CSV table of C-alpha atoms in Angstrom, one decimal:
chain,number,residue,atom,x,y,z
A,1,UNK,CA,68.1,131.0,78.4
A,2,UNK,CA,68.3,134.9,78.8
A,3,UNK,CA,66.9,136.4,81.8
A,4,UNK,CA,66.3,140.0,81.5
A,5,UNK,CA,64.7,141.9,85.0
A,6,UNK,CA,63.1,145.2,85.1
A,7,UNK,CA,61.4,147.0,87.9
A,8,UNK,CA,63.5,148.3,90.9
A,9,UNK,CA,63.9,151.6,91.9
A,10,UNK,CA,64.1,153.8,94.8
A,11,UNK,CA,60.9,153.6,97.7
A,12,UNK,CA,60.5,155.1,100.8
A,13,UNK,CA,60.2,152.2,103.9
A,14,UNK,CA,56.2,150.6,103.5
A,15,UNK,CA,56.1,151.4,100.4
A,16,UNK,CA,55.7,148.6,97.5
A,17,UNK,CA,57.7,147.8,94.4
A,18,UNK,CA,57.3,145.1,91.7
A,19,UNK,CA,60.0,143.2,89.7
A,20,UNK,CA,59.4,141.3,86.6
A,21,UNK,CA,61.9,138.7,84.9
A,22,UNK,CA,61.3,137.7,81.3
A,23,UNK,CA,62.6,134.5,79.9
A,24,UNK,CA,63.9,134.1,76.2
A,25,UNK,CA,62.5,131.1,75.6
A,26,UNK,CA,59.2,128.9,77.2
A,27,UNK,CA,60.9,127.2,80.8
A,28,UNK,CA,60.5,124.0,81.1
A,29,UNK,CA,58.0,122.7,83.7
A,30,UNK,CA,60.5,120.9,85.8
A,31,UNK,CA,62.6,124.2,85.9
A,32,UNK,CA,62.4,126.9,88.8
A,33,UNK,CA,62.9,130.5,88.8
A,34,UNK,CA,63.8,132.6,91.4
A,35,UNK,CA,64.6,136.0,93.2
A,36,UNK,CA,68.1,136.4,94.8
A,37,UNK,CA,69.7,139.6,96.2
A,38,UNK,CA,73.1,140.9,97.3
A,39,UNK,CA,74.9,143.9,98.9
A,40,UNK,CA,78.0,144.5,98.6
A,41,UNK,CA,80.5,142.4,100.4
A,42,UNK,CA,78.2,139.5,101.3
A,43,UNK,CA,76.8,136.5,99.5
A,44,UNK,CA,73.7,136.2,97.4
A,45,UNK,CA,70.7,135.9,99.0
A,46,UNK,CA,67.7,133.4,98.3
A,47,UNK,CA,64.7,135.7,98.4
A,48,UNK,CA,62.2,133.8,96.2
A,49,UNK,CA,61.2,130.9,93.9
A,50,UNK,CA,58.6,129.2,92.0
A,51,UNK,CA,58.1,125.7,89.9
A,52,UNK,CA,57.3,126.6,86.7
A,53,UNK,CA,54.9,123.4,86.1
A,54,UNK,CA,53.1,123.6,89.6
A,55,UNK,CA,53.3,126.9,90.4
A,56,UNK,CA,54.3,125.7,94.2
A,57,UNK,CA,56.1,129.1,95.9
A,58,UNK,CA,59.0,129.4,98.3
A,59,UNK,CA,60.3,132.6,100.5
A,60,UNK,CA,63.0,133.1,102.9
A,61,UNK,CA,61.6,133.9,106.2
A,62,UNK,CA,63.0,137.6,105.5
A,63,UNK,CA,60.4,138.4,103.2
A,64,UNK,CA,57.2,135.5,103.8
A,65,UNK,CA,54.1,137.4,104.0
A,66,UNK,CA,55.5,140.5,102.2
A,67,UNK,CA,56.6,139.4,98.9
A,68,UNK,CA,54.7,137.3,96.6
A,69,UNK,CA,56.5,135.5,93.1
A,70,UNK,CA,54.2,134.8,90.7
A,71,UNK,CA,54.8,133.9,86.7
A,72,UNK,CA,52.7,134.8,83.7
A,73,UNK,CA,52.5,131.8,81.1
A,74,UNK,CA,51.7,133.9,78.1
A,75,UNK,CA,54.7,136.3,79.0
A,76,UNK,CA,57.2,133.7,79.7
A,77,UNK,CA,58.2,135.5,83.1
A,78,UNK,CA,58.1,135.8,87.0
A,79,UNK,CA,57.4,138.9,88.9
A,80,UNK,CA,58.2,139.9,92.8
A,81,UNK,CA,55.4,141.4,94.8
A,82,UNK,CA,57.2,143.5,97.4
A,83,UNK,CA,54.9,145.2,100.1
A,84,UNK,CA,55.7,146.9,103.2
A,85,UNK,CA,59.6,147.4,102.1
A,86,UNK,CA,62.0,147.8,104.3
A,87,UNK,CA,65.3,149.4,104.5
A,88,UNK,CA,66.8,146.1,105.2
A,89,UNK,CA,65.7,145.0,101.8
A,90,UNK,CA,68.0,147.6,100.0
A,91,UNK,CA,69.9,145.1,97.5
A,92,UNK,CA,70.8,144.4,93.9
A,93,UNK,CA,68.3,142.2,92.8
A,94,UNK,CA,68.7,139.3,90.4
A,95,UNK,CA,66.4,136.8,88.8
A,96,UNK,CA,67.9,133.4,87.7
A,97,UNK,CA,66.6,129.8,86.5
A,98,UNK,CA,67.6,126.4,86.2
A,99,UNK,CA,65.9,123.1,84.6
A,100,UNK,CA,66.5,120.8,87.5
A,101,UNK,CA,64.1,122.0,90.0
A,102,UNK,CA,66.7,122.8,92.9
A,103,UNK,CA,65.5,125.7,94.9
A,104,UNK,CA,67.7,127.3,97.7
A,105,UNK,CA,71.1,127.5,96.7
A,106,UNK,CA,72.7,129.9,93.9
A,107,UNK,CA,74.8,127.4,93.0
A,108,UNK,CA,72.5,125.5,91.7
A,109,UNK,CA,71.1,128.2,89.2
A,110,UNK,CA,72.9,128.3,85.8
A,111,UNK,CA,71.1,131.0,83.8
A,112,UNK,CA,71.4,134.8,85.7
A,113,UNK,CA,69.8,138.0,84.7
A,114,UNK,CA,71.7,141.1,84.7
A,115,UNK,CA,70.3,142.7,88.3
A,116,UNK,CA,68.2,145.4,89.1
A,117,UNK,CA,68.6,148.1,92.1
A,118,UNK,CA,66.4,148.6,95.0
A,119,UNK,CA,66.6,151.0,97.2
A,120,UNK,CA,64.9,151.7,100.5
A,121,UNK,CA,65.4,154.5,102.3
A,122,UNK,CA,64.2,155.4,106.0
């Protein structure tokens, strides 16, 4: 499976941004895919996930009720809703998948896309 995101940038604080992950191939419904982000010097971050097959969502507390995942069937992806940014969300982005259904943990994510930058400035 490839992963290839697309969408970040650089937003003033409140402002909104979307990011979009498109898979190579159709995911299986047992797999998830998720949102994880990193700055430099710490470990990657979960931000967001969703079960392909049931569409069930998950957020760390950071972001619930700002961010929304979502996928598109036809499109074989996942986007990030990001409302009300803030500069504390500044990161490197990175979508990633695996078949298994685990959720939280990067470690449990085999297939990574490349990362995208978002910036938030105050």
């Amino acid at each position: 499976v490839q992963l290839q995101a697309s969408g970040g940038g650089l937003v003033q604080a409140g402002d909104s941004l979307k990011l979009s992950c498109a898979a190579s191939g159709r995911p299986f419904s047992s797999s998830v895919l998720g949102w994880f982000r990193q700055i430099p010097g710490k470990e990657r971050e979960f931000v967001a996930a969703i079960r392909w097959g049931s569409r069930n969502t998950y957020y760390a507390d950071s972001v619930k009720g700002r961010f929304t995942i979502s996928k598109d069937n036809a499109k074989n992806s996942v986007n990030l809703q990001m409302n009300s940014l803030k500069p504390e969300d500044t990161a490197v982005y990175y979508c990633a998948y695996n078949w298994h259904g685990s959720i939280w943990q990067a470690l449990e994510y085999s297939y990574w896309g490349q990362g995208t930058q978002v910036t938030v400035s105050s």
